[in-house]
PDB file of C-alpha atoms and ligand atoms in Angstrom:
ATOM      1  CA  MET A 292     -23.649  12.226  33.111  1.00 65.00           C
ATOM      2  CA  SER A 293     -24.431   9.879  30.274  1.00 84.00           C
ATOM      3  CA  GLY A 294     -25.694   7.242  32.677  1.00 94.00           C
ATOM      4  CA  LEU A 295     -23.299   4.805  31.064  1.00 98.00           C
ATOM      5  CA  ILE A 296     -21.049   2.643  33.229  1.00 98.00           C
ATOM      6  CA  VAL A 297     -18.144   3.655  30.991  1.00 98.00           C
ATOM      7  CA  ASP A 298     -18.567   7.248  32.212  1.00 98.00           C
ATOM      8  CA  SER A 299     -18.855   6.330  35.896  1.00 98.00           C
ATOM      9  CA  PRO A 300     -16.132   7.473  38.311  1.00 98.00           C
ATOM     10  CA  GLU A 301     -15.198   3.849  38.936  1.00 98.00           C
ATOM     11  CA  ALA A 302     -14.689   3.067  35.221  1.00 98.00           C
ATOM     12  CA  LYS A 303     -12.830   6.305  34.608  1.00 98.00           C
ATOM     13  CA  GLN A 304     -10.451   5.490  37.436  1.00 98.00           C
ATOM     14  CA  LEU A 305     -10.024   1.996  36.027  1.00 98.00           C
ATOM     15  CA  PHE A 306      -8.997   3.316  32.576  1.00 98.00           C
ATOM     16  CA  THR A 307      -6.702   5.926  34.120  1.00 98.00           C
ATOM     17  CA  ARG A 308      -4.874   3.317  36.196  1.00 98.00           C
ATOM     18  CA  ALA A 309      -4.826   0.725  33.391  1.00 98.00           C
ATOM     19  CA  SER A 310      -3.122   3.191  31.068  1.00 98.00           C
ATOM     20  CA  GLY A 311      -0.539   4.147  33.702  1.00 98.00           C
ATOM     21  CA  LEU A 312      -1.729   7.734  33.943  1.00 98.00           C
ATOM     22  CA  ASP A 313      -1.691   7.618  37.763  1.00 97.00           C
ATOM     23  CA  GLY A 314       2.046   6.908  37.736  1.00 97.00           C
ATOM     24  CA  THR A 315       5.150   8.751  36.581  1.00 96.00           C
ATOM     25  CA  GLY A 316       7.002   6.154  34.508  1.00 96.00           C
ATOM     26  CA  GLY A 317       6.512   5.423  30.828  1.00 97.00           C
ATOM     27  CA  ASP A 318       5.475   7.591  27.903  1.00 98.00           C
ATOM     28  CA  GLU A 319       2.915  10.316  28.543  1.00 98.00           C
ATOM     29  CA  ARG A 320       1.513  10.441  25.013  1.00 98.00           C
ATOM     30  CA  LEU A 321       1.182   6.683  24.768  1.00 98.00           C
ATOM     31  CA  LYS A 322      -0.632   6.645  28.097  1.00 98.00           C
ATOM     32  CA  ARG A 323      -3.185   9.153  26.863  1.00 98.00           C
ATOM     33  CA  ILE A 324      -3.710   7.248  23.632  1.00 98.00           C
ATOM     34  CA  MET A 325      -4.163   3.980  25.548  1.00 98.00           C
ATOM     35  CA  GLN A 326      -6.694   5.630  27.823  1.00 98.00           C
ATOM     36  CA  ARG A 327      -8.658   6.888  24.825  1.00 98.00           C
ATOM     37  CA  ILE A 328      -8.579   3.565  22.993  1.00 98.00           C
ATOM     38  CA  THR A 329      -9.557   1.596  26.092  1.00 98.00           C
ATOM     39  CA  THR A 330     -12.401   3.972  26.892  1.00 98.00           C
ATOM     40  CA  ASP A 331     -13.670   4.011  23.295  1.00 98.00           C
ATOM     41  CA  LEU A 332     -13.529   0.212  23.101  1.00 98.00           C
ATOM     42  CA  CYS A 333     -15.459  -0.166  26.344  1.00 98.00           C
ATOM     43  CA  ARG A 334     -17.963   2.477  25.234  1.00 98.00           C
ATOM     44  CA  THR A 335     -18.587   0.464  22.083  1.00 98.00           C
ATOM     45  CA  VAL A 336     -19.039  -2.718  24.145  1.00 98.00           C
ATOM     46  CA  GLU A 337     -21.538  -0.980  26.405  1.00 98.00           C
ATOM     47  CA  GLU A 338     -23.514   0.958  23.777  1.00 98.00           C
ATOM     48  CA  PHE A 339     -23.818  -2.037  21.424  1.00 98.00           C
ATOM     49  CA  ASP A 340     -24.454  -4.396  24.318  1.00 98.00           C
ATOM     50  CA  VAL A 341     -21.651  -6.653  23.104  1.00 98.00           C
ATOM     51  CA  THR A 342     -21.968  -9.986  24.897  1.00 98.00           C
ATOM     52  CA  PRO A 343     -18.970 -11.644  26.548  1.00 98.00           C
ATOM     53  CA  THR A 344     -19.107 -14.405  23.943  1.00 98.00           C
ATOM     54  CA  GLU A 345     -19.002 -11.823  21.154  1.00 98.00           C
ATOM     55  CA  PHE A 346     -16.162 -10.036  22.884  1.00 98.00           C
ATOM     56  CA  TRP A 347     -14.015 -13.176  23.223  1.00 98.00           C
ATOM     57  CA  THR A 348     -14.809 -14.066  19.631  1.00 98.00           C
ATOM     58  CA  ALA A 349     -13.166 -10.774  18.690  1.00 98.00           C
ATOM     59  CA  VAL A 350     -10.139 -11.454  20.915  1.00 98.00           C
ATOM     60  CA  GLY A 351      -9.749 -14.864  19.274  1.00 98.00           C
ATOM     61  CA  TYR A 352     -10.095 -13.216  15.874  1.00 98.00           C
ATOM     62  CA  LEU A 353      -7.279 -10.740  16.547  1.00 98.00           C
ATOM     63  CA  THR A 354      -5.085 -13.577  17.798  1.00 98.00           C
ATOM     64  CA  ARG A 355      -5.667 -15.500  14.572  1.00 98.00           C
ATOM     65  CA  LEU A 356      -5.156 -12.338  12.508  1.00 98.00           C
ATOM     66  CA  GLY A 357      -1.674 -11.917  13.964  1.00 98.00           C
ATOM     67  CA  GLN A 358      -0.856 -15.606  13.668  1.00 98.00           C
ATOM     68  CA  ALA A 359      -1.807 -15.473   9.979  1.00 97.00           C
ATOM     69  CA  ASN A 360       0.327 -12.342   9.489  1.00 96.00           C
ATOM     70  CA  GLU A 361      -2.688 -10.473   8.139  1.00 98.00           C
ATOM     71  CA  ALA A 362      -2.778  -7.418  10.406  1.00 98.00           C
ATOM     72  CA  GLY A 363      -1.470  -5.187   7.594  1.00 98.00           C
ATOM     73  CA  LEU A 364      -3.998  -6.672   5.197  1.00 98.00           C
ATOM     74  CA  LEU A 365      -6.932  -5.910   7.503  1.00 98.00           C
ATOM     75  CA  VAL A 366      -5.713  -2.343   8.064  1.00 98.00           C
ATOM     76  CA  ALA A 367      -5.815  -1.843   4.280  1.00 98.00           C
ATOM     77  CA  GLY A 368      -9.242  -3.494   3.950  1.00 98.00           C
ATOM     78  CA  ALA A 369     -10.671  -1.518   6.868  1.00 98.00           C
ATOM     79  CA  GLY A 370      -9.850   1.687   4.980  1.00 98.00           C
ATOM     80  CA  VAL A 371      -7.515   2.886   7.716  1.00 98.00           C
ATOM     81  CA  GLU A 372      -4.377   2.847   5.555  1.00 98.00           C
ATOM     82  CA  HIS A 373      -6.154   5.057   3.018  1.00 98.00           C
ATOM     83  CA  PHE A 374      -7.307   7.338   5.838  1.00 98.00           C
ATOM     84  CA  LEU A 375      -3.657   7.824   6.836  1.00 98.00           C
ATOM     85  CA  ASP A 376      -3.055   9.038   3.260  1.00 98.00           C
ATOM     86  CA  LEU A 377      -5.922  11.532   3.600  1.00 98.00           C
ATOM     87  CA  LEU A 378      -4.322  12.917   6.766  1.00 97.00           C
ATOM     88  CA  VAL A 379      -0.897  13.414   5.137  1.00 96.00           C
ATOM     89  CA  ASP A 380      -2.551  14.905   2.027  1.00 97.00           C
ATOM     90  CA  GLU A 381      -4.282  17.516   4.162  1.00 96.00           C
ATOM     91  CA  LYS A 382      -1.134  18.415   6.100  1.00 95.00           C
ATOM     92  CA  GLU A 383       0.768  18.818   2.828  1.00 95.00           C
ATOM     93  CA  ARG A 384      -2.017  21.023   1.418  1.00 94.00           C
ATOM     94  CA  GLN A 385      -1.903  23.205   4.510  1.00 93.00           C
ATOM     95  CA  ALA A 386       1.880  23.519   4.083  1.00 92.00           C
ATOM     96  CA  GLY A 387       1.336  24.707   0.518  1.00 92.00           C
ATOM     97  CA  LEU A 388       2.464  21.554  -1.281  1.00 93.00           C
ATOM     98  CA  ALA A 389       0.544  20.786  -4.453  1.00 89.00           C
ATOM     99  CA  GLY A 390       1.023  19.252  -7.844  1.00 89.00           C
ATOM    100  CA  GLY A 391       3.012  16.140  -7.034  1.00 96.00           C
ATOM    101  CA  THR A 392       1.998  12.642  -8.099  1.00 98.00           C
ATOM    102  CA  PRO A 393      -0.766  11.500  -5.727  1.00 98.00           C
ATOM    103  CA  ARG A 394       0.310   9.117  -3.005  1.00 98.00           C
ATOM    104  CA  THR A 395      -1.532   5.938  -2.284  1.00 98.00           C
ATOM    105  CA  ILE A 396      -1.110   3.148   0.228  1.00 98.00           C
ATOM    106  CA  GLU A 397       1.952   0.928   0.399  1.00 98.00           C
ATOM    107  CA  GLY A 398       0.073  -2.232   1.317  1.00 98.00           C
ATOM    108  CA  PRO A 399       1.598  -5.158   3.183  1.00 98.00           C
ATOM    109  CA  LEU A 400       3.669  -6.833   0.468  1.00 98.00           C
ATOM    110  CA  TRP A 401       6.817  -4.773  -0.128  1.00 98.00           C
ATOM    111  CA  LEU A 402      10.224  -6.371   0.378  1.00 97.00           C
ATOM    112  CA  ALA A 403      13.515  -4.527   0.981  1.00 97.00           C
ATOM    113  CA  ASP A 404      16.657  -4.886  -1.115  1.00 97.00           C
ATOM    114  CA  ALA A 405      15.203  -5.750  -4.532  1.00 98.00           C
ATOM    115  CA  PRO A 406      17.895  -5.990  -7.235  1.00 98.00           C
ATOM    116  CA  LEU A 407      19.143  -2.530  -8.253  1.00 98.00           C
ATOM    117  CA  SER A 408      20.047  -1.495 -11.782  1.00 98.00           C
ATOM    118  CA  LYS A 409      20.654   1.684 -13.704  1.00 98.00           C
ATOM    119  CA  GLY A 410      18.038   3.132 -16.093  1.00 98.00           C
ATOM    120  CA  GLU A 411      16.225  -0.073 -16.915  1.00 98.00           C
ATOM    121  CA  ALA A 412      15.333  -3.530 -15.675  1.00 98.00           C
ATOM    122  CA  ARG A 413      13.416  -6.645 -16.510  1.00 98.00           C
ATOM    123  CA  LEU A 414      11.112  -7.593 -13.638  1.00 98.00           C
ATOM    124  CA  ASP A 415       9.725 -10.965 -14.718  1.00 98.00           C
ATOM    125  CA  GLN A 416      12.148 -13.792 -14.123  1.00 97.00           C
ATOM    126  CA  ASP A 417       9.752 -16.742 -13.758  1.00 97.00           C
ATOM    127  CA  PRO A 418       8.240 -18.159 -16.954  1.00 94.00           C
ATOM    128  CA  GLU A 419       4.581 -17.110 -17.227  1.00 94.00           C
ATOM    129  CA  GLN A 420       1.955 -16.838 -19.959  1.00 93.00           C
ATOM    130  CA  GLY A 421       1.396 -13.119 -19.484  1.00 95.00           C
ATOM    131  CA  THR A 422       0.948 -10.053 -21.648  1.00 98.00           C
ATOM    132  CA  VAL A 423       4.329  -8.351 -21.970  1.00 98.00           C
ATOM    133  CA  LEU A 424       4.336  -4.862 -20.435  1.00 98.00           C
ATOM    134  CA  PHE A 425       6.850  -2.134 -21.217  1.00 98.00           C
ATOM    135  CA  MET A 426       6.564   0.755 -18.791  1.00 98.00           C
ATOM    136  CA  GLU A 427       8.634   3.913 -18.827  1.00 98.00           C
ATOM    137  CA  GLY A 428       8.670   7.490 -17.692  1.00 98.00           C
ATOM    138  CA  GLN A 429      10.576  10.278 -16.077  1.00 98.00           C
ATOM    139  CA  VAL A 430      11.050  11.352 -12.485  1.00 98.00           C
ATOM    140  CA  CYS A 431      10.841  15.144 -12.209  1.00 98.00           C
ATOM    141  CA  ASP A 432      10.651  17.696  -9.439  1.00 96.00           C
ATOM    142  CA  ALA A 433       7.622  19.953  -8.937  1.00 90.00           C
ATOM    143  CA  ASP A 434       8.903  22.385 -11.605  1.00 92.00           C
ATOM    144  CA  GLY A 435       9.289  19.636 -14.181  1.00 95.00           C
ATOM    145  CA  THR A 436      13.069  19.414 -13.921  1.00 97.00           C
ATOM    146  CA  PRO A 437      14.231  15.795 -14.422  1.00 98.00           C
ATOM    147  CA  ILE A 438      15.876  14.088 -11.437  1.00 98.00           C
ATOM    148  CA  PRO A 439      18.763  11.793 -12.395  1.00 98.00           C
ATOM    149  CA  GLY A 440      19.784   9.235  -9.779  1.00 98.00           C
ATOM    150  CA  ALA A 441      16.308   8.862  -8.276  1.00 98.00           C
ATOM    151  CA  ILE A 442      15.471   5.337  -7.115  1.00 98.00           C
ATOM    152  CA  VAL A 443      12.266   3.818  -8.482  1.00 99.00           C
ATOM    153  CA  ASP A 444      11.422   0.757  -6.370  1.00 98.00           C
ATOM    154  CA  VAL A 445       8.718  -1.210  -8.206  1.00 98.00           C
ATOM    155  CA  TRP A 446       6.833  -4.341  -7.187  1.00 98.00           C
ATOM    156  CA  HIS A 447       3.722  -6.102  -8.454  1.00 98.00           C
ATOM    157  CA  ALA A 448       1.821  -9.361  -8.570  1.00 98.00           C
ATOM    158  CA  ASN A 449       2.126 -12.119 -11.172  1.00 98.00           C
ATOM    159  CA  THR A 450      -0.655 -13.256 -13.512  1.00 98.00           C
ATOM    160  CA  LYS A 451      -2.290 -15.120 -10.615  1.00 98.00           C
ATOM    161  CA  GLY A 452      -2.292 -12.086  -8.315  1.00 98.00           C
ATOM    162  CA  GLY A 453       0.530 -13.431  -6.128  1.00 98.00           C
ATOM    163  CA  TYR A 454       3.611 -11.567  -4.877  1.00 98.00           C
ATOM    164  CA  SER A 455       7.037 -13.215  -4.707  1.00 98.00           C
ATOM    165  CA  HIS A 456       8.224 -14.136  -1.189  1.00 97.00           C
ATOM    166  CA  PHE A 457       4.622 -14.242   0.084  1.00 96.00           C
ATOM    167  CA  ASP A 458       3.828 -16.679  -2.735  1.00 97.00           C
ATOM    168  CA  PRO A 459       6.519 -19.360  -2.356  1.00 96.00           C
ATOM    169  CA  SER A 460       5.877 -20.698  -5.876  1.00 97.00           C
ATOM    170  CA  GLN A 461       7.752 -17.675  -7.273  1.00 98.00           C
ATOM    171  CA  SER A 462      11.529 -17.227  -7.280  1.00 98.00           C
ATOM    172  CA  PRO A 463      13.032 -14.658  -4.861  1.00 98.00           C
ATOM    173  CA  TYR A 464      12.439 -11.061  -5.983  1.00 98.00           C
ATOM    174  CA  ASN A 465      10.401 -12.038  -9.043  1.00 98.00           C
ATOM    175  CA  LEU A 466       8.557  -8.858 -10.172  1.00 98.00           C
ATOM    176  CA  ARG A 467      10.518  -6.682  -7.723  1.00 98.00           C
ATOM    177  CA  ARG A 468      13.272  -4.307  -8.826  1.00 98.00           C
ATOM    178  CA  ARG A 469      14.890  -0.986  -7.963  1.00 98.00           C
ATOM    179  CA  ILE A 470      15.808   1.198 -10.931  1.00 98.00           C
ATOM    180  CA  GLU A 471      18.059   4.246 -10.686  1.00 98.00           C
ATOM    181  CA  THR A 472      16.945   6.939 -13.136  1.00 98.00           C
ATOM    182  CA  ASP A 473      19.407   7.795 -15.918  1.00 98.00           C
ATOM    183  CA  ASP A 474      20.958  11.218 -16.563  1.00 98.00           C
ATOM    184  CA  GLN A 475      17.622  12.443 -17.939  1.00 98.00           C
ATOM    185  CA  GLY A 476      15.676  11.183 -14.941  1.00 98.00           C
ATOM    186  CA  ARG A 477      14.245   8.291 -16.957  1.00 98.00           C
ATOM    187  CA  TYR A 478      13.374   4.765 -15.896  1.00 98.00           C
ATOM    188  CA  ARG A 479      12.058   1.912 -17.984  1.00 98.00           C
ATOM    189  CA  PHE A 480      11.274  -1.728 -17.431  1.00 98.00           C
ATOM    190  CA  ARG A 481       9.913  -4.814 -19.071  1.00 98.00           C
ATOM    191  CA  SER A 482       7.515  -7.023 -17.156  1.00 98.00           C
ATOM    192  CA  ILE A 483       4.171  -8.768 -17.546  1.00 98.00           C
ATOM    193  CA  LEU A 484       0.733  -7.363 -16.814  1.00 98.00           C
ATOM    194  CA  PRO A 485      -0.236  -8.309 -13.257  1.00 98.00           C
ATOM    195  CA  ALA A 486      -3.588  -9.737 -12.250  1.00 98.00           C
ATOM    196  CA  GLY A 487      -5.572  -8.203  -9.406  1.00 98.00           C
ATOM    197  CA  TYR A 488      -4.948  -9.399  -5.871  1.00 98.00           C
ATOM    198  CA  GLY A 489      -7.479 -11.300  -3.798  1.00 98.00           C
ATOM    199  CA  CYS A 490      -7.250 -11.786  -0.038  1.00 98.00           C
ATOM    200  CA  PRO A 491      -6.433 -15.380   0.971  1.00 98.00           C
ATOM    201  CA  PRO A 492      -9.934 -16.914   0.776  1.00 98.00           C
ATOM    202  CA  ASP A 493      -9.551 -18.917   4.003  1.00 98.00           C
ATOM    203  CA  GLY A 494      -7.752 -16.212   5.994  1.00 98.00           C
ATOM    204  CA  PRO A 495      -9.052 -14.051   8.843  1.00 98.00           C
ATOM    205  CA  THR A 496      -9.255 -10.855   6.731  1.00 98.00           C
ATOM    206  CA  GLN A 497     -11.570 -12.446   4.174  1.00 98.00           C
ATOM    207  CA  GLU A 498     -13.514 -14.010   7.044  1.00 98.00           C
ATOM    208  CA  LEU A 499     -14.342 -10.569   8.440  1.00 98.00           C
ATOM    209  CA  LEU A 500     -15.023  -9.141   4.977  1.00 98.00           C
ATOM    210  CA  ASN A 501     -17.559 -11.947   4.428  1.00 98.00           C
ATOM    211  CA  HIS A 502     -19.378 -10.890   7.595  1.00 98.00           C
ATOM    212  CA  LEU A 503     -19.435  -7.317   6.238  1.00 98.00           C
ATOM    213  CA  GLY A 504     -20.846  -8.481   2.895  1.00 98.00           C
ATOM    214  CA  ARG A 505     -17.691  -7.260   1.146  1.00 98.00           C
ATOM    215  CA  HIS A 506     -15.261  -8.785  -1.327  1.00 98.00           C
ATOM    216  CA  GLY A 507     -11.488  -8.821  -0.791  1.00 98.00           C
ATOM    217  CA  GLN A 508     -10.352  -7.975  -4.327  1.00 98.00           C
ATOM    218  CA  ARG A 509      -7.957  -5.347  -5.609  1.00 98.00           C
ATOM    219  CA  PRO A 510      -7.768  -4.203  -9.216  1.00 98.00           C
ATOM    220  CA  ALA A 511      -4.521  -5.007 -11.056  1.00 98.00           C
ATOM    221  CA  HIS A 512      -1.889  -2.496  -9.958  1.00 98.00           C
ATOM    222  CA  VAL A 513       1.843  -1.774  -9.808  1.00 98.00           C
ATOM    223  CA  HIS A 514       3.440  -0.361  -6.639  1.00 98.00           C
ATOM    224  CA  PHE A 515       6.163   2.272  -6.469  1.00 98.00           C
ATOM    225  CA  PHE A 516       8.414   3.934  -3.945  1.00 98.00           C
ATOM    226  CA  VAL A 517      10.238   6.837  -5.566  1.00 98.00           C
ATOM    227  CA  GLU A 518      13.100   8.420  -3.640  1.00 98.00           C
ATOM    228  CA  ALA A 519      15.405  11.296  -4.544  1.00 97.00           C
ATOM    229  CA  PRO A 520      17.701  13.394  -2.344  1.00 95.00           C
ATOM    230  CA  GLY A 521      16.016  16.579  -1.114  1.00 95.00           C
ATOM    231  CA  HIS A 522      12.584  15.290  -2.079  1.00 97.00           C
ATOM    232  CA  ARG A 523       9.744  13.679  -0.210  1.00 97.00           C
ATOM    233  CA  LYS A 524       9.609   9.938  -0.633  1.00 98.00           C
ATOM    234  CA  LEU A 525       6.626   9.049  -2.805  1.00 98.00           C
ATOM    235  CA  THR A 526       4.609   5.918  -2.075  1.00 98.00           C
ATOM    236  CA  THR A 527       2.128   5.194  -4.833  1.00 98.00           C
ATOM    237  CA  GLN A 528       0.616   2.721  -7.282  1.00 98.00           C
ATOM    238  CA  ILE A 529      -0.719   2.805 -10.784  1.00 98.00           C
ATOM    239  CA  ASN A 530      -3.850   0.894 -11.672  1.00 98.00           C
ATOM    240  CA  ILE A 531      -4.372  -1.049 -14.861  1.00 98.00           C
ATOM    241  CA  ALA A 532      -7.258   0.645 -16.685  1.00 97.00           C
ATOM    242  CA  GLY A 533     -10.195  -1.560 -17.612  1.00 96.00           C
ATOM    243  CA  ASP A 534     -10.000  -3.785 -14.537  1.00 97.00           C
ATOM    244  CA  LYS A 535     -13.381  -4.868 -13.193  1.00 97.00           C
ATOM    245  CA  PHE A 536     -12.392  -3.709  -9.695  1.00 98.00           C
ATOM    246  CA  LEU A 537     -10.778  -0.411 -10.793  1.00 98.00           C
ATOM    247  CA  HIS A 538     -13.216   1.656  -8.742  1.00 97.00           C
ATOM    248  CA  ASP A 539     -14.163  -1.094  -6.318  1.00 98.00           C
ATOM    249  CA  ASP A 540     -10.836  -1.740  -4.588  1.00 98.00           C
ATOM    250  CA  PHE A 541     -11.186  -3.487  -1.205  1.00 98.00           C
ATOM    251  CA  ALA A 542      -8.222  -1.371  -0.025  1.00 98.00           C
ATOM    252  CA  PHE A 543      -9.540   1.966  -1.393  1.00 98.00           C
ATOM    253  CA  ALA A 544      -6.227   2.832  -3.107  1.00 98.00           C
ATOM    254  CA  THR A 545      -7.448   3.918  -6.579  1.00 98.00           C
ATOM    255  CA  ARG A 546      -7.036   7.654  -7.119  1.00 98.00           C
ATOM    256  CA  ASP A 547      -7.417  10.101  -9.989  1.00 95.00           C
ATOM    257  CA  GLY A 548      -4.074  10.612 -11.644  1.00 97.00           C
ATOM    258  CA  LEU A 549      -2.984   7.027 -11.042  1.00 98.00           C
ATOM    259  CA  ILE A 550      -4.766   5.356 -13.960  1.00 98.00           C
ATOM    260  CA  PRO A 551      -2.462   5.722 -16.982  1.00 98.00           C
ATOM    261  CA  GLU A 552      -3.525   4.634 -20.431  1.00 98.00           C
ATOM    262  CA  VAL A 553      -2.535   1.066 -21.289  1.00 98.00           C
ATOM    263  CA  VAL A 554      -1.671   1.070 -24.998  1.00 98.00           C
ATOM    264  CA  ARG A 555      -2.044  -2.245 -26.797  1.00 98.00           C
ATOM    265  CA  HIS A 556       0.316  -2.939 -29.712  1.00 98.00           C
ATOM    266  CA  ASP A 557      -0.708  -5.646 -32.177  1.00 97.00           C
ATOM    267  CA  ASP A 558       1.083  -4.456 -35.288  1.00 98.00           C
ATOM    268  CA  PRO A 559       3.220  -7.444 -36.424  1.00 97.00           C
ATOM    269  CA  ALA A 560       6.169  -5.197 -37.354  1.00 97.00           C
ATOM    270  CA  GLU A 561       6.200  -3.627 -33.899  1.00 97.00           C
ATOM    271  CA  ILE A 562       5.925  -7.056 -32.273  1.00 98.00           C
ATOM    272  CA  THR A 563       8.904  -8.354 -34.247  1.00 97.00           C
ATOM    273  CA  GLN A 564      10.869  -5.211 -33.537  1.00 97.00           C
ATOM    274  CA  ARG A 565      10.482  -5.850 -29.809  1.00 97.00           C
ATOM    275  CA  GLY A 566      11.644  -9.428 -30.265  1.00 96.00           C
ATOM    276  CA  LEU A 567       8.221 -10.793 -29.327  1.00 97.00           C
ATOM    277  CA  ASN A 568       5.681 -12.978 -31.102  1.00 95.00           C
ATOM    278  CA  GLU A 569       2.497 -11.767 -29.434  1.00 97.00           C
ATOM    279  CA  PRO A 570       0.827  -8.375 -28.891  1.00 98.00           C
ATOM    280  CA  PHE A 571       2.181  -6.361 -25.947  1.00 98.00           C
ATOM    281  CA  VAL A 572       1.193  -3.270 -23.987  1.00 98.00           C
ATOM    282  CA  THR A 573       2.989  -0.067 -23.049  1.00 98.00           C
ATOM    283  CA  ILE A 574       2.402   2.391 -20.232  1.00 98.00           C
ATOM    284  CA  LYS A 575       3.973   5.799 -19.924  1.00 98.00           C
ATOM    285  CA  PHE A 576       3.965   7.324 -16.464  1.00 98.00           C
ATOM    286  CA  ASP A 577       5.952  10.246 -15.075  1.00 98.00           C
ATOM    287  CA  PHE A 578       6.484  10.894 -11.372  1.00 98.00           C
ATOM    288  CA  ALA A 579       6.386  14.444  -9.985  1.00 98.00           C
ATOM    289  CA  MET A 580       8.249  14.710  -6.690  1.00 98.00           C
ATOM    290  CA  ASN A 581       7.655  17.324  -4.003  1.00 97.00           C
ATOM    291  CA  ARG A 582      10.641  18.983  -2.387  1.00 94.00           C
ATOM    292  CA  GLU A 583      11.241  18.223   1.285  1.00 93.00           C
ATOM    293  CA  ALA A 584      10.373  21.088   3.622  1.00 86.00           C
ATOM    294  CA  GLU A 585      10.022  21.933   7.291  1.00 86.00           C
ATOM    295  CA  ASN A 586       6.908  21.112   9.287  1.00 85.00           C
ATOM    296  CA  LEU A 587       5.650  18.356   7.041  1.00 90.00           C
ATOM    297  CA  PRO A 588       4.619  14.910   8.275  1.00 88.00           C
ATOM    298  CA  GLU A 589       7.264  12.253   7.728  1.00 89.00           C
ATOM    299  CA  ALA A 590       7.296  10.852   4.208  1.00 91.00           C
ATOM    300  CA  VAL A 591       9.552   7.922   5.052  1.00 91.00           C
ATOM    301  CA  VAL A 592       7.252   5.594   6.943  1.00 91.00           C
ATOM    302  CA  VAL A 593       8.863   3.099   9.281  1.00 90.00           C
ATOM    303  CA  ARG A 594       6.877  -0.123   9.487  1.00 92.00           C
ATOM    304  CA  GLU A 595       7.719  -3.760   9.889  1.00 91.00           C
ATOM    305  CA  HIS A 596       8.304  -5.618   6.673  1.00 92.00           C
ATOM    306  CA  ALA A 597       8.800  -9.222   5.788  1.00 85.00           C
ATOM    307  CA  LYS A 598      12.448 -10.231   5.706  1.00 83.00           C
ATOM    308  CA  ALA A 599      13.762 -11.884   2.585  1.00 80.00           C
ATOM    309  CA  ALA A 600      15.104 -15.329   3.473  1.00 68.00           C
TER     310      ALA A 600
HETATM  311  C1  MBD B 415      -1.980  -5.902  -2.138  1.00 82.59           C
HETATM  312  O1  MBD B 415      -1.316  -6.233  -3.250  1.00 82.59           O
HETATM  313  C2  MBD B 415      -2.047  -4.620  -1.819  1.00 82.59           C
HETATM  314  O2  MBD B 415      -1.440  -3.774  -2.637  1.00 82.59           O
HETATM  315  C3  MBD B 415      -2.741  -4.212  -0.707  1.00 82.59           C
HETATM  316  C4  MBD B 415      -2.839  -2.794  -0.363  1.00 82.59           C
HETATM  317  C5  MBD B 415      -3.344  -5.127   0.113  1.00 82.59           C
HETATM  318  C6  MBD B 415      -3.263  -6.432  -0.211  1.00 82.59           C
HETATM  319  C7  MBD B 415      -2.585  -6.833  -1.338  1.00 82.59           C
HETATM  320 FE1   FE B 416      -0.386  -4.779  -4.169  1.00 82.59          FE
END
């Protein structure tokens, strides 16, 4: 016996009954998970001598977190979303998968049904003083064979770090597009360089981060879902090299292989040729897709998303 109340017969019976394990209805696996979570929570309360006032402060915090729609943001900041990636990585390694583009977290700001076009798209629709970005690449399978008809779903922040829909100052689907790869598996788009994201400064996520002595900043990045029949859906991001927070991301999403070179073009002839009057940047990035196989964890993650109005 540990001598802890949480390990006493009375407490054990309490957690068993509270999770429904003494009855027959409901879901057996969920019951066991609830029992574990309840026990672990109460163990933490007991071992850290958490006072009732502290405890109810936490309950109030979680209530406000949900009301502010920041649960997904805290999960990212707490490192748990990245941990889920580590778990899937390991299962894929054990199944013999290797060589695909690294995955990294989705984050809480994707929106379904972005405008779809073939081969290319322009993402920026709202007028902004930003550096023009041309990004292009190829979607290939693990052997390097191009995949025509793959869907590249891309979304990123504007020059203030805000995402359309969540930032009502932007027009619907600004900086969000789906691009179907052409017959050579290629995609390309024009956009503007995003700024890094910062957690809402007055929100509950930043409030907790402050108490941890942490910032709530992400380096500038561009998100992707890449989907192709017979292949595992890829959820990833590229980071903009040179960002101050490149290796200090509050959401721990930066990974080797996801930091392409950002090439700056200031040759006047090139600028004119692109129909621009200021220097621009280009990024080349290819996606390597893994083939779907038996006994792998699900690659299509079902989670609640914001609904476009
Ligand atoms: C983002 O843009 C993001 O990608 C993540 C993971 C969390 C908050 C904002
Ligand atoms: Fe993001």
